[in-house]
PDB file of C-alpha atoms and ligand atoms in Angstrom:
ATOM      1  CA  MET A   1      96.211  31.324 -20.004  1.00  0.00           C
ATOM      2  CA  ASN A   2      92.502  30.767 -19.468  1.00  0.00           C
ATOM      3  CA  HIS A   3      90.005  33.585 -19.579  1.00  0.00           C
ATOM      4  CA  THR A   4      86.275  33.776 -19.925  1.00  0.00           C
ATOM      5  CA  GLU A   5      85.675  34.828 -23.503  1.00  0.00           C
ATOM      6  CA  ARG A   6      85.975  38.579 -23.937  1.00  0.00           C
ATOM      7  CA  LEU A   7      82.780  39.745 -25.620  1.00  0.00           C
ATOM      8  CA  PRO A   8      82.552  42.874 -27.770  1.00  0.00           C
ATOM      9  CA  ARG A   9      79.668  45.342 -27.461  1.00  0.00           C
ATOM     10  CA  ASN A  10      78.692  47.574 -30.370  1.00  0.00           C
ATOM     11  CA  ARG A  11      79.611  51.198 -29.781  1.00  0.00           C
ATOM     12  CA  THR A  12      78.867  54.612 -31.210  1.00  0.00           C
ATOM     13  CA  TYR A  13      81.793  56.979 -31.606  1.00  0.00           C
ATOM     14  CA  LEU A  14      82.462  60.553 -32.624  1.00  0.00           C
ATOM     15  CA  MET A  15      85.604  61.524 -34.544  1.00  0.00           C
ATOM     16  CA  CYS A  16      86.856  64.676 -36.235  1.00  0.00           C
ATOM     17  CA  PRO A  17      89.251  64.510 -39.233  1.00  0.00           C
ATOM     18  CA  PRO A  18      92.681  66.193 -38.900  1.00  0.00           C
ATOM     19  CA  LYS A  19      91.923  68.568 -41.767  1.00  0.00           C
ATOM     20  CA  HIS A  20      93.449  71.554 -39.992  1.00  0.00           C
ATOM     21  CA  PHE A  21      95.851  69.609 -37.758  1.00  0.00           C
ATOM     22  CA  THR A  22      99.190  71.297 -37.030  1.00  0.00           C
ATOM     23  CA  VAL A  23     101.455  71.740 -34.030  1.00  0.00           C
ATOM     24  CA  GLU A  24     101.612  75.522 -33.813  1.00  0.00           C
ATOM     25  CA  TYR A  25     101.499  75.902 -30.019  1.00  0.00           C
ATOM     26  CA  ALA A  26     102.814  73.610 -27.279  1.00  0.00           C
ATOM     27  CA  ILE A  27     100.506  72.824 -24.354  1.00  0.00           C
ATOM     28  CA  ASN A  28     101.891  69.402 -23.460  1.00  0.00           C
ATOM     29  CA  PRO A  29     105.454  67.989 -23.429  1.00  0.00           C
ATOM     30  CA  TRP A  30     104.927  65.960 -26.633  1.00  0.00           C
ATOM     31  CA  MET A  31     104.265  69.004 -28.814  1.00  0.00           C
ATOM     32  CA  ASP A  32     107.273  70.409 -30.675  1.00  0.00           C
ATOM     33  CA  THR A  33     106.383  73.387 -32.861  1.00  0.00           C
ATOM     34  CA  THR A  34     109.682  73.108 -34.769  1.00  0.00           C
ATOM     35  CA  VAL A  35     108.859  69.720 -36.318  1.00  0.00           C
ATOM     36  CA  PRO A  36     106.320  69.936 -39.141  1.00  0.00           C
ATOM     37  CA  VAL A  37     103.340  67.609 -39.262  1.00  0.00           C
ATOM     38  CA  ASP A  38     102.741  65.512 -42.388  1.00  0.00           C
ATOM     39  CA  ALA A  39      99.133  66.566 -43.042  1.00  0.00           C
ATOM     40  CA  VAL A  40      98.496  64.026 -45.799  1.00  0.00           C
ATOM     41  CA  LEU A  41      99.813  61.162 -43.668  1.00  0.00           C
ATOM     42  CA  ALA A  42      97.856  62.379 -40.629  1.00  0.00           C
ATOM     43  CA  LEU A  43      94.610  62.252 -42.605  1.00  0.00           C
ATOM     44  CA  LYS A  44      95.424  58.835 -44.080  1.00  0.00           C
ATOM     45  CA  GLN A  45      96.179  57.395 -40.631  1.00  0.00           C
ATOM     46  CA  TRP A  46      92.983  58.902 -39.223  1.00  0.00           C
ATOM     47  CA  GLU A  47      90.926  57.356 -42.052  1.00  0.00           C
ATOM     48  CA  ILE A  48      92.407  53.936 -41.311  1.00  0.00           C
ATOM     49  CA  LEU A  49      91.440  54.328 -37.647  1.00  0.00           C
ATOM     50  CA  ARG A  50      87.892  55.362 -38.617  1.00  0.00           C
ATOM     51  CA  ASP A  51      87.574  52.426 -41.046  1.00  0.00           C
ATOM     52  CA  THR A  52      88.991  49.989 -38.477  1.00  0.00           C
ATOM     53  CA  LEU A  53      86.251  50.954 -36.013  1.00  0.00           C
ATOM     54  CA  GLY A  54      83.610  50.718 -38.750  1.00  0.00           C
ATOM     55  CA  ASP A  55      84.855  47.309 -39.902  1.00  0.00           C
ATOM     56  CA  LEU A  56      84.506  46.041 -36.328  1.00  0.00           C
ATOM     57  CA  GLY A  57      80.797  46.919 -36.529  1.00  0.00           C
ATOM     58  CA  HIS A  58      80.807  50.213 -34.667  1.00  0.00           C
ATOM     59  CA  GLN A  59      79.015  53.363 -35.759  1.00  0.00           C
ATOM     60  CA  VAL A  60      81.246  56.399 -36.278  1.00  0.00           C
ATOM     61  CA  HIS A  61      79.813  59.914 -36.441  1.00  0.00           C
ATOM     62  CA  VAL A  62      82.079  62.557 -37.937  1.00  0.00           C
ATOM     63  CA  LEU A  63      82.290  66.125 -36.711  1.00  0.00           C
ATOM     64  CA  ASP A  64      83.400  68.735 -39.253  1.00  0.00           C
ATOM     65  CA  ALA A  65      86.859  70.126 -38.577  1.00  0.00           C
ATOM     66  CA  VAL A  66      87.019  73.873 -37.966  1.00  0.00           C
ATOM     67  CA  ALA A  67      89.841  76.007 -39.381  1.00  0.00           C
ATOM     68  CA  GLY A  68      91.957  77.587 -36.651  1.00  0.00           C
ATOM     69  CA  LEU A  69      91.378  74.688 -34.214  1.00  0.00           C
ATOM     70  CA  PRO A  70      94.382  72.428 -34.937  1.00  0.00           C
ATOM     71  CA  ASP A  71      93.747  70.135 -31.929  1.00  0.00           C
ATOM     72  CA  MET A  72      90.130  69.427 -32.826  1.00  0.00           C
ATOM     73  CA  VAL A  73      91.157  66.010 -34.160  1.00  0.00           C
ATOM     74  CA  TYR A  74      91.368  64.982 -30.475  1.00  0.00           C
ATOM     75  CA  ALA A  75      87.608  64.570 -30.323  1.00  0.00           C
ATOM     76  CA  ALA A  76      87.667  62.794 -26.963  1.00  0.00           C
ATOM     77  CA  ASN A  77      88.214  66.116 -25.227  1.00  0.00           C
ATOM     78  CA  GLY A  78      84.938  67.714 -26.368  1.00  0.00           C
ATOM     79  CA  ALA A  79      82.493  66.172 -23.861  1.00  0.00           C
ATOM     80  CA  PHE A  80      81.735  63.135 -21.677  1.00  0.00           C
ATOM     81  CA  SER A  81      78.474  61.216 -22.002  1.00  0.00           C
ATOM     82  CA  VAL A  82      76.908  58.587 -19.727  1.00  0.00           C
ATOM     83  CA  ASP A  83      73.508  56.965 -20.328  1.00  0.00           C
ATOM     84  CA  GLY A  84      72.230  59.707 -22.616  1.00  0.00           C
ATOM     85  CA  THR A  85      73.419  62.673 -20.555  1.00  0.00           C
ATOM     86  CA  VAL A  86      76.304  64.791 -21.792  1.00  0.00           C
ATOM     87  CA  TYR A  87      78.617  66.758 -19.522  1.00  0.00           C
ATOM     88  CA  GLY A  88      80.206  69.402 -21.748  1.00  0.00           C
ATOM     89  CA  ALA A  89      83.882  70.315 -21.815  1.00  0.00           C
ATOM     90  CA  ARG A  90      85.572  73.554 -20.836  1.00  0.00           C
ATOM     91  CA  PHE A  91      89.167  73.679 -22.000  1.00  0.00           C
ATOM     92  CA  ARG A  92      92.091  74.831 -19.878  1.00  0.00           C
ATOM     93  CA  HIS A  93      93.862  76.552 -22.773  1.00  0.00           C
ATOM     94  CA  ALA A  94      92.320  79.394 -24.779  1.00  0.00           C
ATOM     95  CA  GLU A  95      93.685  77.864 -28.000  1.00  0.00           C
ATOM     96  CA  ARG A  96      91.199  74.995 -27.669  1.00  0.00           C
ATOM     97  CA  SER A  97      88.215  76.639 -25.990  1.00  0.00           C
ATOM     98  CA  ALA A  98      86.090  77.019 -29.141  1.00  0.00           C
ATOM     99  CA  GLU A  99      86.159  73.247 -29.684  1.00  0.00           C
ATOM    100  CA  ALA A 100      83.638  72.872 -26.860  1.00  0.00           C
ATOM    101  CA  ASP A 101      81.061  74.878 -28.852  1.00  0.00           C
ATOM    102  CA  ALA A 102      81.379  72.611 -31.889  1.00  0.00           C
ATOM    103  CA  HIS A 103      80.775  69.564 -29.700  1.00  0.00           C
ATOM    104  CA  ARG A 104      77.843  71.177 -27.913  1.00  0.00           C
ATOM    105  CA  GLU A 105      76.306  71.928 -31.312  1.00  0.00           C
ATOM    106  CA  PHE A 106      76.699  68.286 -32.354  1.00  0.00           C
ATOM    107  CA  TYR A 107      74.905  66.987 -29.258  1.00  0.00           C
ATOM    108  CA  ALA A 108      72.174  69.628 -29.615  1.00  0.00           C
ATOM    109  CA  THR A 109      71.350  68.591 -33.172  1.00  0.00           C
ATOM    110  CA  GLN A 110      71.314  64.928 -32.058  1.00  0.00           C
ATOM    111  CA  GLY A 111      68.829  65.701 -29.261  1.00  0.00           C
ATOM    112  CA  TRP A 112      71.016  64.734 -26.286  1.00  0.00           C
ATOM    113  CA  SER A 113      70.451  66.115 -22.802  1.00  0.00           C
ATOM    114  CA  PHE A 114      73.447  68.446 -22.451  1.00  0.00           C
ATOM    115  CA  ALA A 115      74.820  70.061 -19.271  1.00  0.00           C
ATOM    116  CA  GLY A 116      77.220  72.953 -19.741  1.00  0.00           C
ATOM    117  CA  PRO A 117      80.087  72.979 -17.206  1.00  0.00           C
ATOM    118  CA  GLN A 118      81.091  75.654 -14.715  1.00  0.00           C
ATOM    119  CA  HIS A 119      84.487  74.075 -14.152  1.00  0.00           C
ATOM    120  CA  ILE A 120      87.415  73.324 -16.421  1.00  0.00           C
ATOM    121  CA  ASN A 121      87.324  69.779 -17.706  1.00  0.00           C
ATOM    122  CA  GLU A 122      88.565  68.156 -20.902  1.00  0.00           C
ATOM    123  CA  GLY A 123      85.862  65.558 -21.483  1.00  0.00           C
ATOM    124  CA  GLU A 124      86.961  61.991 -22.026  1.00  0.00           C
ATOM    125  CA  GLY A 125      90.560  63.130 -21.853  1.00  0.00           C
ATOM    126  CA  ASP A 126      90.100  63.086 -18.076  1.00  0.00           C
ATOM    127  CA  PHE A 127      86.931  60.994 -17.584  1.00  0.00           C
ATOM    128  CA  ALA A 128      86.377  57.267 -18.137  1.00  0.00           C
ATOM    129  CA  TYR A 129      83.227  55.230 -17.508  1.00  0.00           C
ATOM    130  CA  LEU A 130      82.943  51.619 -16.338  1.00  0.00           C
ATOM    131  CA  PRO A 131      79.234  50.714 -16.619  1.00  0.00           C
ATOM    132  CA  ALA A 132      79.528  47.386 -14.771  1.00  0.00           C
ATOM    133  CA  ALA A 133      82.054  48.351 -12.087  1.00  0.00           C
ATOM    134  CA  TYR A 134      80.297  48.943  -8.773  1.00  0.00           C
ATOM    135  CA  GLY A 135      77.004  49.573 -10.577  1.00  0.00           C
ATOM    136  CA  GLY A 136      78.464  52.199 -12.889  1.00  0.00           C
ATOM    137  CA  MET A 137      81.502  54.248 -11.942  1.00  0.00           C
ATOM    138  CA  VAL A 138      83.305  57.254 -13.373  1.00  0.00           C
ATOM    139  CA  LEU A 139      87.084  57.586 -13.057  1.00  0.00           C
ATOM    140  CA  ALA A 140      88.373  61.141 -13.266  1.00  0.00           C
ATOM    141  CA  GLY A 141      91.868  62.566 -13.565  1.00  0.00           C
ATOM    142  CA  TYR A 142      93.247  65.869 -12.309  1.00  0.00           C
ATOM    143  CA  GLY A 143      96.596  67.535 -11.827  1.00  0.00           C
ATOM    144  CA  PHE A 144      97.247  69.059 -15.247  1.00  0.00           C
ATOM    145  CA  ARG A 145      94.041  69.900 -17.125  1.00  0.00           C
ATOM    146  CA  THR A 146      90.722  69.117 -15.464  1.00  0.00           C
ATOM    147  CA  ASP A 147      89.882  71.052 -12.289  1.00  0.00           C
ATOM    148  CA  PRO A 148      89.001  68.641  -9.439  1.00  0.00           C
ATOM    149  CA  ALA A 149      85.867  70.764  -8.864  1.00  0.00           C
ATOM    150  CA  ALA A 150      84.659  69.406 -12.212  1.00  0.00           C
ATOM    151  CA  HIS A 151      84.685  65.882 -10.751  1.00  0.00           C
ATOM    152  CA  ALA A 152      81.973  66.812  -8.251  1.00  0.00           C
ATOM    153  CA  GLU A 153      80.133  68.698 -10.973  1.00  0.00           C
ATOM    154  CA  ALA A 154      80.209  65.607 -13.224  1.00  0.00           C
ATOM    155  CA  GLN A 155      78.868  63.476 -10.373  1.00  0.00           C
ATOM    156  CA  GLU A 156      75.920  65.860  -9.924  1.00  0.00           C
ATOM    157  CA  VAL A 157      75.211  65.966 -13.669  1.00  0.00           C
ATOM    158  CA  LEU A 158      75.601  62.239 -14.314  1.00  0.00           C
ATOM    159  CA  GLY A 159      74.405  60.695 -11.044  1.00  0.00           C
ATOM    160  CA  ARG A 160      77.260  58.220 -10.904  1.00  0.00           C
ATOM    161  CA  PRO A 161      80.042  57.984  -8.321  1.00  0.00           C
ATOM    162  CA  VAL A 162      83.150  59.789  -9.507  1.00  0.00           C
ATOM    163  CA  VAL A 163      86.517  58.649  -8.183  1.00  0.00           C
ATOM    164  CA  SER A 164      89.224  61.319  -8.370  1.00  0.00           C
ATOM    165  CA  LEU A 165      92.710  60.213  -9.372  1.00  0.00           C
ATOM    166  CA  ARG A 166      95.717  62.501  -9.210  1.00  0.00           C
ATOM    167  CA  LEU A 167      98.071  62.510 -12.198  1.00  0.00           C
ATOM    168  CA  VAL A 168     101.668  63.384 -11.291  1.00  0.00           C
ATOM    169  CA  ASP A 169     103.729  63.011 -14.480  1.00  0.00           C
ATOM    170  CA  PRO A 170     103.477  65.817 -17.057  1.00  0.00           C
ATOM    171  CA  ALA A 171     104.104  63.341 -19.908  1.00  0.00           C
ATOM    172  CA  PHE A 172     100.748  61.778 -18.970  1.00  0.00           C
ATOM    173  CA  TYR A 173      98.738  64.946 -18.575  1.00  0.00           C
ATOM    174  CA  HIS A 174      95.308  63.464 -19.343  1.00  0.00           C
ATOM    175  CA  LEU A 175      93.809  60.405 -17.638  1.00  0.00           C
ATOM    176  CA  ASP A 176      93.447  58.737 -21.048  1.00  0.00           C
ATOM    177  CA  THR A 177      97.219  58.736 -21.544  1.00  0.00           C
ATOM    178  CA  ALA A 178      97.632  56.668 -18.353  1.00  0.00           C
ATOM    179  CA  LEU A 179      94.492  54.535 -17.960  1.00  0.00           C
ATOM    180  CA  ALA A 180      91.849  52.967 -20.182  1.00  0.00           C
ATOM    181  CA  ALA A 181      88.670  50.947 -19.802  1.00  0.00           C
ATOM    182  CA  LEU A 182      89.175  47.503 -21.359  1.00  0.00           C
ATOM    183  CA  ASP A 183      85.563  46.459 -20.974  1.00  0.00           C
ATOM    184  CA  ASP A 184      82.556  47.282 -18.778  1.00  0.00           C
ATOM    185  CA  ARG A 185      84.367  46.531 -15.520  1.00  0.00           C
ATOM    186  CA  ASN A 186      88.123  46.346 -15.973  1.00  0.00           C
ATOM    187  CA  VAL A 187      90.920  48.796 -16.693  1.00  0.00           C
ATOM    188  CA  THR A 188      94.545  48.937 -17.697  1.00  0.00           C
ATOM    189  CA  TYR A 189      96.875  51.623 -16.338  1.00  0.00           C
ATOM    190  CA  TYR A 190     100.428  52.753 -15.757  1.00  0.00           C
ATOM    191  CA  PRO A 191     100.743  53.108 -11.953  1.00  0.00           C
ATOM    192  CA  GLY A 192     103.657  55.571 -12.129  1.00  0.00           C
ATOM    193  CA  ALA A 193     101.458  58.211 -13.730  1.00  0.00           C
ATOM    194  CA  PHE A 194      99.440  58.462 -10.495  1.00  0.00           C
ATOM    195  CA  SER A 195     100.159  59.682  -6.977  1.00  0.00           C
ATOM    196  CA  ALA A 196     100.927  56.949  -4.424  1.00  0.00           C
ATOM    197  CA  ALA A 197      97.496  57.405  -2.841  1.00  0.00           C
ATOM    198  CA  SER A 198      95.717  57.194  -6.198  1.00  0.00           C
ATOM    199  CA  GLN A 199      97.681  54.025  -6.994  1.00  0.00           C
ATOM    200  CA  ARG A 200      96.269  52.499  -3.798  1.00  0.00           C
ATOM    201  CA  VAL A 201      92.751  53.525  -4.797  1.00  0.00           C
ATOM    202  CA  LEU A 202      93.164  51.911  -8.214  1.00  0.00           C
ATOM    203  CA  ALA A 203      94.626  48.726  -6.692  1.00  0.00           C
ATOM    204  CA  GLN A 204      91.658  48.488  -4.306  1.00  0.00           C
ATOM    205  CA  LEU A 205      89.018  49.086  -6.993  1.00  0.00           C
ATOM    206  CA  PHE A 206      90.576  47.038  -9.795  1.00  0.00           C
ATOM    207  CA  PRO A 207      92.460  43.986  -8.492  1.00  0.00           C
ATOM    208  CA  ASP A 208      92.333  42.410 -11.985  1.00  0.00           C
ATOM    209  CA  ALA A 209      93.682  45.425 -13.870  1.00  0.00           C
ATOM    210  CA  VAL A 210      96.274  44.944 -16.592  1.00  0.00           C
ATOM    211  CA  HIS A 211      99.374  46.864 -15.495  1.00  0.00           C
ATOM    212  CA  ALA A 212     101.386  48.773 -18.063  1.00  0.00           C
ATOM    213  CA  ASP A 213     104.893  50.161 -17.658  1.00  0.00           C
ATOM    214  CA  ARG A 214     106.377  53.501 -18.540  1.00  0.00           C
ATOM    215  CA  ALA A 215     107.502  52.370 -22.004  1.00  0.00           C
ATOM    216  CA  ASP A 216     103.936  51.228 -22.789  1.00  0.00           C
ATOM    217  CA  ALA A 217     102.572  54.601 -21.716  1.00  0.00           C
ATOM    218  CA  GLU A 218     105.233  56.490 -23.699  1.00  0.00           C
ATOM    219  CA  ALA A 219     104.260  54.509 -26.809  1.00  0.00           C
ATOM    220  CA  PHE A 220     100.696  55.739 -26.123  1.00  0.00           C
ATOM    221  CA  GLY A 221      99.728  52.118 -25.518  1.00  0.00           C
ATOM    222  CA  LEU A 222      97.210  53.149 -22.867  1.00  0.00           C
ATOM    223  CA  ASN A 223      95.562  55.670 -25.165  1.00  0.00           C
ATOM    224  CA  LEU A 224      93.399  52.869 -26.546  1.00  0.00           C
ATOM    225  CA  VAL A 225      89.812  52.205 -27.535  1.00  0.00           C
ATOM    226  CA  SER A 226      88.307  48.847 -26.584  1.00  0.00           C
ATOM    227  CA  ASP A 227      84.929  47.346 -27.430  1.00  0.00           C
ATOM    228  CA  GLY A 228      85.362  44.727 -24.732  1.00  0.00           C
ATOM    229  CA  ARG A 229      87.221  42.306 -27.004  1.00  0.00           C
ATOM    230  CA  HIS A 230      89.093  44.209 -29.718  1.00  0.00           C
ATOM    231  CA  VAL A 231      91.548  46.757 -28.393  1.00  0.00           C
ATOM    232  CA  ILE A 232      92.647  49.365 -30.902  1.00  0.00           C
ATOM    233  CA  LEU A 233      96.010  50.867 -30.041  1.00  0.00           C
ATOM    234  CA  ASN A 234      99.021  52.596 -31.556  1.00  0.00           C
ATOM    235  CA  THR A 235     101.423  50.478 -33.681  1.00  0.00           C
ATOM    236  CA  GLU A 236     104.363  51.606 -31.561  1.00  0.00           C
ATOM    237  CA  ALA A 237     102.766  49.913 -28.532  1.00  0.00           C
ATOM    238  CA  MET A 238     103.568  46.305 -29.477  1.00  0.00           C
ATOM    239  CA  ALA A 239     104.600  45.257 -25.961  1.00  0.00           C
ATOM    240  CA  MET A 240     101.310  46.622 -24.650  1.00  0.00           C
ATOM    241  CA  GLY A 241      99.509  44.579 -27.303  1.00  0.00           C
ATOM    242  CA  ASP A 242     101.218  41.447 -25.962  1.00  0.00           C
ATOM    243  CA  LYS A 243     100.055  42.241 -22.407  1.00  0.00           C
ATOM    244  CA  LEU A 244      96.495  42.679 -23.614  1.00  0.00           C
ATOM    245  CA  ARG A 245      96.595  39.423 -25.579  1.00  0.00           C
ATOM    246  CA  ALA A 246      97.862  37.613 -22.483  1.00  0.00           C
ATOM    247  CA  ALA A 247      94.827  38.993 -20.633  1.00  0.00           C
ATOM    248  CA  GLY A 248      92.457  37.588 -23.255  1.00  0.00           C
ATOM    249  CA  TYR A 249      91.864  40.681 -25.415  1.00  0.00           C
ATOM    250  CA  LEU A 250      92.564  41.016 -29.139  1.00  0.00           C
ATOM    251  CA  PRO A 251      94.948  43.888 -29.922  1.00  0.00           C
ATOM    252  CA  VAL A 252      94.384  45.696 -33.238  1.00  0.00           C
ATOM    253  CA  HIS A 253      97.293  48.022 -34.047  1.00  0.00           C
ATOM    254  CA  VAL A 254      96.927  51.195 -36.107  1.00  0.00           C
ATOM    255  CA  ASP A 255      99.722  53.642 -36.930  1.00  0.00           C
ATOM    256  CA  LEU A 256      99.010  57.116 -35.525  1.00  0.00           C
ATOM    257  CA  SER A 257     102.541  58.508 -35.648  1.00  0.00           C
ATOM    258  CA  GLU A 258     101.372  61.958 -36.769  1.00  0.00           C
ATOM    259  CA  LEU A 259      98.759  62.395 -34.030  1.00  0.00           C
ATOM    260  CA  LYS A 260     101.449  61.568 -31.476  1.00  0.00           C
ATOM    261  CA  ARG A 261     103.157  64.841 -32.440  1.00  0.00           C
ATOM    262  CA  GLY A 262     100.240  66.646 -30.805  1.00  0.00           C
ATOM    263  CA  GLY A 263     100.419  64.438 -27.728  1.00  0.00           C
ATOM    264  CA  GLY A 264      97.649  61.997 -28.524  1.00  0.00           C
ATOM    265  CA  SER A 265      96.765  58.704 -30.131  1.00  0.00           C
ATOM    266  CA  VAL A 266      93.772  56.388 -30.630  1.00  0.00           C
ATOM    267  CA  LYS A 267      91.649  57.280 -27.604  1.00  0.00           C
ATOM    268  CA  CYS A 268      92.238  61.016 -27.939  1.00  0.00           C
ATOM    269  CA  ALA A 269      90.812  60.842 -31.455  1.00  0.00           C
ATOM    270  CA  VAL A 270      87.664  58.927 -30.489  1.00  0.00           C
ATOM    271  CA  ALA A 271      84.827  60.051 -28.212  1.00  0.00           C
ATOM    272  CA  GLU A 272      82.346  57.384 -27.171  1.00  0.00           C
ATOM    273  CA  LEU A 273      78.685  58.356 -27.331  1.00  0.00           C
ATOM    274  CA  ARG A 274      76.927  56.498 -24.520  1.00  0.00           C
ATOM    275  CA  GLY A 275      73.230  56.803 -25.248  1.00  0.00           C
TER     276      GLY A 275
HETATM  277  N1  LIG B   1      97.390  68.731 -28.184  1.00  0.00           N
HETATM  278  C1  LIG B   1      96.261  68.292 -27.432  1.00  0.00           C
HETATM  279  C2  LIG B   1      96.307  68.923 -26.057  1.00  0.00           C
HETATM  280  O1  LIG B   1      97.371  69.020 -25.508  1.00  0.00           O
HETATM  281  C3  LIG B   1      96.230  66.805 -27.315  1.00  0.00           C
HETATM  282  C4  LIG B   1      95.004  66.276 -26.693  1.00  0.00           C
HETATM  283  C5  LIG B   1      95.035  64.790 -26.511  1.00  0.00           C
HETATM  284  N2  LIG B   1      93.779  64.293 -26.168  1.00  0.00           N
HETATM  285  C6  LIG B   1      93.537  63.388 -25.216  1.00  0.00           C
HETATM  286  N3  LIG B   1      92.329  62.943 -25.068  1.00  0.00           N
HETATM  287  N4  LIG B   1      94.476  63.014 -24.378  1.00  0.00           N
HETATM  288  O2  LIG B   1      95.303  69.315 -25.511  1.00  0.00           O
END
């Protein structure tokens, strides 16, 4: 197949090591509190992900893990930034609410313009940004975690159009389990995770999207991080890697089997800082 060359853009990311990672409560269908997490393996896998991003030329900031916040490794949920403005998170579940403070502190010390939210939203878990789609567009998920009122709030804070998409399958409870930005203008998604109306919206906005199937989504193949060329995704998601290669991207697989026990993978562990 012929594609214009997919060009990478250097990124800045924020990650938090799984130092205190456990599955001690269950707030999504992937979490099973009866199966112990391998803490040593979790940390090793996380370090490989961090080094993979660094080796590709990206800058990775690291947020200190806080004891008592086992889900803090899913750094994508802590905030959402666009062009130097940060829209802070407000978690749905009390177990995670203190994570938002740690993220706010990070952005404060880095001198970002930070807007605290009124409405429940889980940062990049439910928000994605496409800088070159329609002049700069935010995609936002709701149905399980983020309150749709937060979509309007994000639009006011960020000054970019926000398109609301309804998630309908509890296995794909965050937008980033069902859809990902592949570059500045294109996305990949699993249609079945969205309501019929939201599927029509996505088809209208993104005629060139790479479509994934349920097996790809269940392997967390959509929970990916792309720099526009290299697409980092879970090892289990080999079929998804083939679809991305066919579309001209370069899949880079990393094993995040332990983070999957908490209901997340690559994207959940990586927040992008868009300065
Ligand atoms: N256990 C976490 C939760 O249910 C997983 C978060 C995954 N993060 C993500 N960006 N999808 O909240």
